Short mmCIF file of C-alpha atoms and ligand atoms in Angstrom, two decimals:
data_model
loop_
_atom_site.label_atom_id
_atom_site.label_comp_id
_atom_site.label_asym_id
_atom_site.label_seq_id
_atom_site.Cartn_x
_atom_site.Cartn_y
_atom_site.Cartn_z
CA MET A 1 0.00 0.00 0.00
CA GLN A 2 1.58 3.26 -1.17
CA ILE A 3 0.93 5.96 1.45
CA PRO A 4 0.65 9.46 -0.08
CA ASP A 5 3.26 12.04 0.94
CA SER A 6 0.53 14.40 2.03
CA PHE A 7 -3.05 13.69 3.11
CA PHE A 8 -3.97 17.36 3.40
CA GLY A 9 -3.38 18.73 -0.10
CA SER A 10 -1.30 21.88 0.07
CA LEU A 11 -1.43 21.97 3.89
CA THR A 12 1.38 20.51 5.94
CA VAL A 13 0.54 18.17 8.84
CA GLU A 14 1.55 21.00 11.20
CA GLN A 15 -0.87 23.40 9.50
CA PHE A 16 -3.63 20.81 9.60
CA LEU A 17 -3.04 20.19 13.31
CA SER A 18 -2.94 23.83 14.28
CA GLU A 19 -5.81 25.08 12.11
CA TYR A 20 -8.25 22.17 11.77
CA TRP A 21 -7.60 19.26 14.14
CA GLN A 22 -10.39 19.18 16.75
CA LYS A 23 -11.52 22.60 15.49
CA LYS A 24 -13.19 22.63 12.08
CA PRO A 25 -13.99 20.41 9.10
CA LEU A 26 -11.67 20.19 6.12
CA LEU A 27 -12.42 18.87 2.65
CA VAL A 28 -9.36 17.82 0.65
CA ARG A 29 -9.87 17.00 -3.01
CA GLY A 30 -7.45 14.33 -4.20
CA ALA A 31 -6.09 13.79 -0.66
CA TRP A 32 -5.08 10.28 -1.71
CA SER A 33 -4.51 10.67 -5.42
CA GLY A 34 -4.42 7.40 -7.33
CA PHE A 35 -5.99 5.58 -4.37
CA ASP A 36 -6.07 1.88 -5.19
CA ASN A 37 -8.92 0.34 -3.19
CA PRO A 38 -7.47 -2.73 -1.41
CA LEU A 39 -10.96 -4.10 -0.82
CA PRO A 40 -13.22 -3.79 -3.86
CA PRO A 41 -17.01 -4.20 -3.29
CA ALA A 42 -17.22 -7.98 -3.90
CA ALA A 43 -14.34 -8.72 -1.50
CA PHE A 44 -15.85 -6.35 1.06
CA LEU A 45 -19.28 -8.02 0.96
CA LYS A 46 -17.52 -11.38 1.34
CA LEU A 47 -15.68 -10.13 4.42
CA SER A 48 -19.03 -9.83 6.21
CA GLU A 49 -19.30 -13.64 6.15
CA ARG A 50 -16.49 -13.81 8.72
CA GLU A 51 -17.43 -14.47 12.35
CA ASP A 52 -14.76 -12.05 13.53
CA ALA A 53 -15.97 -9.17 11.33
CA MET A 54 -18.21 -6.68 13.13
CA SER A 55 -20.73 -6.15 10.35
CA ARG A 56 -24.03 -4.30 10.28
CA LEU A 57 -26.51 -4.02 7.49
CA MET A 58 -28.81 -1.01 7.36
CA VAL A 59 -31.74 -1.01 4.99
CA GLN A 60 -33.95 2.03 4.53
CA HIS A 61 -37.47 1.02 3.57
CA GLU A 62 -40.13 3.24 2.05
CA GLY A 63 -41.97 5.47 4.48
CA GLU A 64 -40.67 7.89 7.07
CA HIS A 65 -37.80 6.71 9.29
CA ASN A 66 -38.34 3.12 8.32
CA TRP A 67 -34.90 1.61 9.04
CA GLU A 68 -34.01 -2.02 9.47
CA LEU A 69 -30.76 -2.87 11.21
CA ASP A 70 -29.19 -6.32 11.19
CA GLU A 71 -25.97 -7.61 12.69
CA GLY A 72 -23.61 -9.98 10.85
CA PRO A 73 -22.07 -12.35 10.02
CA PHE A 74 -24.05 -12.52 6.77
CA GLU A 75 -24.28 -15.40 4.36
CA ALA A 76 -23.23 -14.69 0.78
CA SER A 77 -26.81 -15.30 -0.38
CA ARG A 78 -27.92 -12.31 1.72
CA PHE A 79 -26.58 -9.91 -0.89
CA THR A 80 -27.96 -11.61 -3.97
CA ASN A 81 -31.51 -10.44 -3.30
CA MET A 82 -30.92 -6.97 -1.97
CA PRO A 83 -32.85 -4.04 -3.45
CA ASP A 84 -31.08 -1.83 -6.00
CA SER A 85 -30.87 1.11 -3.63
CA HIS A 86 -31.02 2.43 -0.06
CA TRP A 87 -28.93 -0.01 1.89
CA THR A 88 -25.50 0.04 3.48
CA LEU A 89 -23.16 -2.63 4.80
CA LEU A 90 -20.74 -1.38 7.47
CA ILE A 91 -17.81 -3.30 8.93
CA GLN A 92 -15.80 -2.00 11.87
CA GLU A 93 -12.14 -2.72 12.62
CA VAL A 94 -11.32 -3.74 9.06
CA ASP A 95 -7.70 -2.81 9.83
CA ARG A 96 -7.60 -5.88 12.10
CA LEU A 97 -8.82 -8.13 9.32
CA VAL A 98 -7.11 -6.91 6.16
CA PRO A 99 -3.36 -6.12 6.27
CA ALA A 100 -3.50 -3.71 3.31
CA VAL A 101 -6.22 -1.72 5.09
CA ARG A 102 -4.20 -1.70 8.27
CA ASP A 103 -1.25 -0.28 6.33
CA MET A 104 -3.44 2.67 5.41
CA LEU A 105 -3.17 3.88 9.01
CA GLY A 106 0.28 5.08 7.96
CA VAL A 107 -1.47 8.12 6.52
CA VAL A 108 -2.20 9.35 10.06
CA ASP A 109 1.13 8.33 11.58
CA PHE A 110 1.42 11.76 13.22
CA LEU A 111 -1.28 10.76 15.74
CA PRO A 112 -0.46 8.88 18.95
CA LYS A 113 -1.25 5.17 18.54
CA TRP A 114 -3.56 5.15 21.54
CA ARG A 115 -5.74 7.85 19.94
CA LEU A 116 -6.54 5.71 16.91
CA ASP A 117 -9.60 3.53 16.96
CA ASP A 118 -10.13 1.68 13.70
CA ILE A 119 -10.88 1.85 10.02
CA MET A 120 -14.57 1.28 9.46
CA ILE A 121 -15.65 0.67 5.89
CA SER A 122 -19.06 1.09 4.35
CA TYR A 123 -20.44 -0.11 1.07
CA ALA A 124 -23.66 1.60 0.01
CA ALA A 125 -26.02 0.94 -2.85
CA ASN A 126 -27.35 4.01 -4.66
CA GLY A 127 -29.12 6.32 -2.19
CA GLY A 128 -27.71 4.38 0.78
CA GLY A 129 -26.41 6.01 3.94
CA VAL A 130 -26.76 5.87 7.69
CA GLY A 131 -28.73 9.09 8.14
CA ALA A 132 -27.66 12.44 9.62
CA HIS A 133 -25.71 11.90 12.82
CA ILE A 134 -22.81 13.05 14.96
CA ASP A 135 -19.78 11.11 16.15
CA ASN A 136 -17.98 11.85 19.39
CA TYR A 137 -14.52 11.58 17.89
CA ASP A 138 -12.49 12.92 14.97
CA VAL A 139 -12.88 11.05 11.73
CA PHE A 140 -11.24 11.12 8.30
CA LEU A 141 -13.81 10.05 5.69
CA LEU A 142 -11.94 8.83 2.64
CA GLN A 143 -13.96 8.18 -0.49
CA ALA A 144 -12.66 4.85 -1.76
CA HIS A 145 -15.01 3.90 -4.58
CA GLY A 146 -17.83 5.69 -6.43
CA ARG A 147 -19.32 8.97 -5.30
CA ARG A 148 -20.95 10.08 -2.07
CA ARG A 149 -22.68 13.35 -1.35
CA TRP A 150 -21.79 14.69 2.08
CA GLN A 151 -23.81 17.40 3.73
CA ILE A 152 -22.54 18.79 7.00
CA ASN A 153 -23.30 21.53 9.45
CA THR A 154 -20.11 23.28 10.58
CA SER A 155 -21.39 24.25 14.05
CA PRO A 156 -20.78 21.45 16.55
CA VAL A 157 -23.99 19.99 18.02
CA GLN A 158 -24.28 20.61 21.77
CA ASP A 159 -27.35 18.61 22.80
CA GLU A 160 -28.50 16.28 20.10
CA VAL A 161 -32.14 15.35 19.65
CA LEU A 162 -32.56 11.97 18.01
CA ILE A 163 -35.49 10.48 16.14
CA GLU A 164 -37.31 8.33 18.65
CA ASP A 165 -38.17 4.64 18.47
CA ILE A 166 -35.77 3.58 15.75
CA ASP A 167 -32.69 1.34 16.04
CA VAL A 168 -30.28 3.85 14.55
CA SER A 169 -29.11 7.18 15.97
CA ILE A 170 -30.35 9.81 13.55
CA LEU A 171 -30.64 13.51 14.30
CA ALA A 172 -34.24 14.70 14.42
CA ASP A 173 -33.34 18.03 12.85
CA PHE A 174 -30.43 18.52 10.55
CA GLU A 175 -29.71 21.50 8.38
CA ALA A 176 -26.64 21.53 6.20
CA ASP A 177 -24.47 24.56 5.61
CA ARG A 178 -21.96 22.73 3.36
CA ASP A 179 -22.63 20.28 0.58
CA TRP A 180 -20.09 18.35 -1.54
CA VAL A 181 -19.94 15.27 -3.73
CA LEU A 182 -16.77 13.29 -2.96
CA GLU A 183 -14.95 11.29 -5.63
CA PRO A 184 -12.43 8.48 -5.04
CA GLY A 185 -9.36 9.83 -3.24
CA ASP A 186 -11.20 12.85 -1.76
CA MET A 187 -11.21 13.13 2.03
CA LEU A 188 -13.42 14.94 4.49
CA TYR A 189 -12.05 15.49 7.99
CA LEU A 190 -14.60 16.09 10.73
CA PRO A 191 -13.89 17.05 14.33
CA PRO A 192 -16.13 15.57 17.05
CA ARG A 193 -19.84 16.41 17.10
CA ILE A 194 -20.12 17.88 13.60
CA ALA A 195 -23.44 16.72 12.14
CA HIS A 196 -22.95 14.89 8.84
CA TYR A 197 -25.15 13.16 6.34
CA GLY A 198 -23.74 11.02 3.54
CA VAL A 199 -25.77 9.60 0.67
CA ALA A 200 -24.33 7.34 -2.06
CA GLU A 201 -24.67 8.58 -5.63
CA GLY A 202 -24.56 5.22 -7.37
CA GLU A 203 -22.80 2.43 -5.43
CA CYS A 204 -19.94 3.68 -3.31
CA MET A 205 -17.50 2.83 -0.55
CA THR A 206 -16.25 5.10 2.22
CA PHE A 207 -13.35 4.35 4.60
CA SER A 208 -13.68 6.05 8.01
CA ILE A 209 -10.39 6.39 9.84
CA GLY A 210 -11.75 6.98 13.32
CA CYS A 211 -10.08 8.26 16.47
CA ARG A 212 -10.80 7.45 20.08
CA ALA A 213 -11.73 9.93 22.73
CA PRO A 214 -12.41 8.07 25.96
CA SER A 215 -15.00 9.73 28.17
CA LYS A 216 -13.94 11.04 31.57
CA LYS A 217 -16.73 8.93 32.98
CA ASP A 218 -15.34 5.69 31.52
CA VAL A 219 -11.74 6.41 32.47
CA LEU A 220 -12.64 7.49 36.01
CA GLY A 221 -14.84 4.44 36.40
CA ALA A 222 -12.03 2.12 35.32
CA ILE A 223 -9.45 3.87 37.53
CA LEU A 224 -11.70 3.79 40.57
CA GLU A 225 -12.47 0.13 40.00
CA GLN A 226 -8.77 -0.57 40.12
CA ALA A 227 -8.33 1.68 43.18
CA LEU A 228 -11.02 -0.31 44.94
CA MET A 229 -9.17 -3.54 44.27
CA ASP A 230 -5.92 -2.07 45.65
CA ALA A 231 -7.47 -0.36 48.71
CA ASP A 232 -6.70 -1.71 52.17
CA PRO A 233 -10.03 -2.59 53.85
CA ASP A 234 -8.49 -2.05 57.29
CA ASP A 235 -7.37 1.51 56.57
CA ARG A 236 -10.20 3.34 58.39
CA TYR A 237 -11.11 6.79 59.58
CA ALA A 238 -9.81 7.84 63.00
CA ASP A 239 -10.69 11.14 64.71
CA PRO A 240 -8.01 12.65 66.89
CA LEU A 241 -9.99 15.88 67.31
CA LEU A 242 -13.13 14.48 68.87
CA GLY A 243 -13.98 16.41 72.03
CA GLN A 244 -12.26 19.62 70.87
CA ASP A 245 -14.28 21.37 68.16
CA ALA A 246 -15.84 18.37 66.43
CA SER A 247 -19.32 18.79 64.98
CA ILE A 248 -21.88 16.75 66.84
CA ALA A 249 -24.89 17.35 64.62
CA GLY A 250 -23.12 17.18 61.25
CA LEU A 251 -19.96 15.76 59.70
CA GLY A 252 -17.48 18.47 60.54
CA GLU A 253 -14.32 19.16 58.51
CA ASP A 254 -12.19 16.23 59.61
CA VAL A 255 -13.92 13.49 57.73
CA VAL A 256 -14.15 15.63 54.59
CA ALA A 257 -10.41 16.35 54.75
CA TRP A 258 -9.76 12.65 55.31
CA ALA A 259 -11.76 11.67 52.22
CA ALA A 260 -10.08 14.39 50.13
CA GLY A 261 -6.69 13.14 51.35
CA ALA A 262 -7.55 9.58 50.34
CA LEU A 263 -8.39 10.72 46.81
CA LYS A 264 -5.29 12.91 46.58
CA GLU A 265 -3.02 10.15 47.83
CA PHE A 266 -4.39 7.97 45.13
CA THR A 267 -3.69 10.41 42.28
CA ALA A 268 -0.38 11.71 43.71
CA ASP A 269 1.49 8.67 42.46
CA ARG A 270 1.80 9.65 38.80
CA GLU A 271 3.59 6.46 37.81
CA ALA A 272 0.81 4.33 39.28
CA LEU A 273 -1.75 6.49 37.47
CA ARG A 274 0.18 6.16 34.21
CA ASP A 275 0.21 2.37 34.62
CA MET A 276 -3.51 2.34 35.26
CA LEU A 277 -4.17 4.45 32.17
CA GLY A 278 -1.88 2.22 30.13
CA THR A 279 -3.83 -0.78 31.37
CA ILE A 280 -7.15 0.80 30.48
CA LEU A 281 -6.23 2.37 27.14
CA SER A 282 -4.36 -0.62 25.70
CA GLN A 283 -7.28 -2.96 26.24
CA PRO A 284 -8.73 -4.28 23.02
CA ARG A 285 -12.19 -3.15 21.99
CA ARG A 286 -13.28 -6.75 22.48
CA TRP A 287 -11.41 -9.70 23.91
CA VAL A 288 -10.43 -12.45 21.52
CA ASP A 289 -12.50 -15.60 21.91
CA GLU A 290 -10.40 -18.36 23.62
CA ASP A 291 -11.31 -20.81 20.87
CA THR A 292 -9.87 -18.58 18.19
CA LEU A 293 -6.47 -18.08 19.83
CA PRO A 294 -3.57 -19.38 17.72
CA GLN A 295 -2.53 -22.96 18.31
CA ASP A 296 0.90 -22.57 16.73
CA THR A 297 3.95 -20.71 18.04
CA LEU A 298 5.00 -17.39 16.58
CA ALA A 299 8.08 -19.00 15.02
CA GLU A 300 5.84 -21.55 13.30
CA ALA A 301 3.45 -18.85 12.13
CA LEU A 302 6.27 -16.78 10.66
CA ALA A 303 8.16 -19.71 9.14
CA ALA A 304 6.15 -19.43 5.94
CA GLY A 305 6.74 -15.65 5.71
CA GLY A 306 4.47 -12.81 6.77
CA ARG A 307 4.90 -10.32 9.58
CA VAL A 308 3.74 -9.98 13.14
CA ARG A 309 2.09 -6.77 14.35
CA PRO A 310 -0.26 -5.51 17.08
CA GLY A 311 -3.89 -6.64 16.70
CA SER A 312 -4.97 -3.02 16.72
CA SER A 313 -3.22 0.30 16.88
CA SER A 314 -3.67 1.04 20.59
CA GLN A 315 -3.11 -2.50 21.84
CA VAL A 316 0.68 -2.33 22.26
CA LEU A 317 2.12 0.95 23.55
CA MET A 318 5.67 1.71 24.63
CA GLU A 319 7.02 4.16 27.20
CA GLU A 320 10.35 4.90 28.82
CA GLY A 321 10.88 2.82 31.96
CA GLU A 322 13.37 3.25 34.77
CA GLY A 323 17.13 3.12 34.23
CA GLY A 324 16.99 2.71 30.46
CA SER A 325 14.35 0.00 30.55
CA LEU A 326 11.09 0.19 28.63
CA LYS A 327 7.55 -0.22 29.75
CA LEU A 328 5.04 -1.90 27.52
CA PHE A 329 1.29 -1.66 27.86
CA ALA A 330 0.05 -4.72 26.06
CA ALA A 331 -3.67 -5.44 25.98
CA GLY A 332 -4.18 -4.28 29.55
CA GLU A 333 -0.91 -5.62 30.97
CA VAL A 334 2.10 -3.59 32.14
CA ILE A 335 5.38 -5.26 31.19
CA GLU A 336 8.89 -3.97 32.02
CA VAL A 337 11.37 -4.93 29.33
CA ASP A 338 15.05 -4.43 28.55
CA GLY A 339 16.02 -1.26 26.67
CA VAL A 340 17.81 -3.37 24.02
CA PHE A 341 14.37 -4.38 22.72
CA ARG A 342 13.76 -0.81 21.57
CA PRO A 343 14.59 -0.99 17.81
CA LYS A 344 12.54 -4.15 17.42
CA LEU A 345 9.63 -2.79 19.43
CA GLU A 346 9.67 0.42 17.42
CA LYS A 347 9.50 -1.59 14.24
CA LEU A 348 6.65 -3.62 15.68
CA ILE A 349 4.61 -0.67 16.92
CA LEU A 350 5.50 2.21 14.62
CA ASP A 351 6.52 0.52 11.42
CA SER A 352 5.40 -2.39 9.29
CA GLY A 353 5.75 -5.12 11.93
CA LEU A 354 8.42 -7.82 12.33
CA THR A 355 9.36 -10.71 10.10
CA ASN A 356 11.19 -13.93 10.80
CA GLU A 357 14.46 -12.12 10.16
CA ASP A 358 13.89 -9.79 13.11
CA LEU A 359 13.74 -12.75 15.49
CA GLY A 360 16.34 -15.23 16.68
CA ASP A 361 19.00 -12.96 18.17
CA ILE A 362 17.40 -12.02 21.54
CA PRO A 363 15.72 -15.11 23.05
CA GLU A 364 13.92 -13.07 25.78
CA PHE A 365 12.42 -10.85 23.12
CA ASP A 366 11.25 -13.84 21.09
CA ASP A 367 9.65 -15.32 24.23
CA LEU A 368 7.80 -12.10 24.95
CA LEU A 369 6.49 -11.90 21.40
CA ASP A 370 5.50 -15.52 21.43
CA GLU A 371 3.50 -14.97 24.62
CA LEU A 372 1.73 -11.90 23.21
CA TYR A 373 0.98 -13.81 20.02
CA GLY A 374 -0.47 -16.72 22.01
CA GLN A 375 -2.77 -14.29 23.87
CA GLY A 376 -4.08 -12.77 20.65
CA THR A 377 -2.44 -9.37 21.34
CA LEU A 378 -0.24 -9.76 18.26
CA MET A 379 -1.36 -11.09 14.91
CA VAL A 380 0.47 -12.51 11.91
CA ASP A 381 -0.33 -11.21 8.42
CA HIS A 382 0.37 -13.36 5.41
C1 SIN G 1 -20.73 5.73 6.24
O1 SIN G 1 -19.67 5.37 5.77
O2 SIN G 1 -21.80 5.49 5.68
C2 SIN G 1 -20.81 6.46 7.52
C3 SIN G 1 -19.51 6.94 8.03
C4 SIN G 1 -19.71 7.98 9.10
O3 SIN G 1 -20.60 8.76 9.03
O4 SIN G 1 -18.91 8.07 10.05
CO1 CO G 2 -20.28 9.42 11.19
#
C-alpha cells in the first residue's frame, strides 16, 4: 500500500493540526490521489461472512424513518436479493482483518497510537447512507469507490435530539451549511460532534479512519475500579480531634479532609496512574475468543513468511521505563522490558511489523512476542 506524501493537499501536517484538528472540518480534493482500493465491493461483501468481522446491514425502507438494522455475520446469499438502492453494509475494525487496510493507518502516523480507533468501511447501494448523525470523535472520511454526497453543518452539536423509536441514531433536525460530492481519493475530515449526512450517488464505498476519545466517565470508572481492588479494607477513619471542636450534629471538617486526602493520595502517584491508564487504554475493543487463539507458536506462524504486528493500533504501547528499561502496555498488561528491545519494538509498533528475520537474536524478546501472540495481542499477516 503506497501511502501518499501528504493527506492534506497543500497543507502541511503541522498546518492541519494547528488550524483544523479538533476545530473545524476540512475537505481535501485528491487527498489520496491514485488511491487503489485494497478491498473492492465484492471482496468487502464477502468479508461480512467472517465471524470475527463486526458487520451491520442497514436497509432504509419506504416510508418515514423506516430503518431495518441487522448484525452480521451474513451469508453470501444475503446480498444476492438486496434491493437496488437504499442499503449500506458497514464493517468496523477492518484494519484488524485486512493487512492492506491496516497499512493505510500510515497516513495518520502523526497521531499517537492510543488515539486511533479503527478503520470502518461502508459499502452503500445508490441512495444508501446511515442518516444524519454526529460522532464523538475525529474522523477522516476517505472516499474509496464511487461517489458520495456529504452534507454537513459546521457548528458542533451541543445537545443532540434523536429520532425516537428507531434502532439507529439519527438527528431529528439537521440543516446543512456545506454540501459536496466526494470522488475516489477525496477526504473529508470532521472534528467531534459535527453533524454529517452522507448519501451514495450510485454504489460507493467510504473508509472512516476513526479516532478514540475516551470519556472522563469511563476512564474514572475504570481507575476507581482498580483503586477499589488495591485499597486496604483495614485503613479506616480515626478522629483525633473528637472532644475539641468536632461537629456533633453534622460531619465536621475532619472526615471531609480525610476523604479528600484519600483521593489525593491515590492520584499523587503519577507512575501508578500512568500504569492504570496504560492498562485501560491498551485494552482491546473486544477480547479475543479463547477458541480462536492461535494454536501454533509465533516462530511456526512466521516460518512461511508474513509479519507480526499488534492486533490493533492502541493495543501495544511503549514508554520509557526506569534506568533505560522500557515499559510496555500490552492489551491491559504492564510489562517492564530491557532497553535493548527498543529498535525491534519500534519496528513492531510504529513501522510495518516484524518478520522472521527480526527474530532469533534475543531469546527473551522472542519469548515475549510468542506470549503476546499466544494471547491474541499480536497477529500474523500473510
Ligand atoms: C458511512 O460510511 O456510511 C458512515 C460513516 C460515518 O458517518 O462516520
Ligand atoms: Co459518522
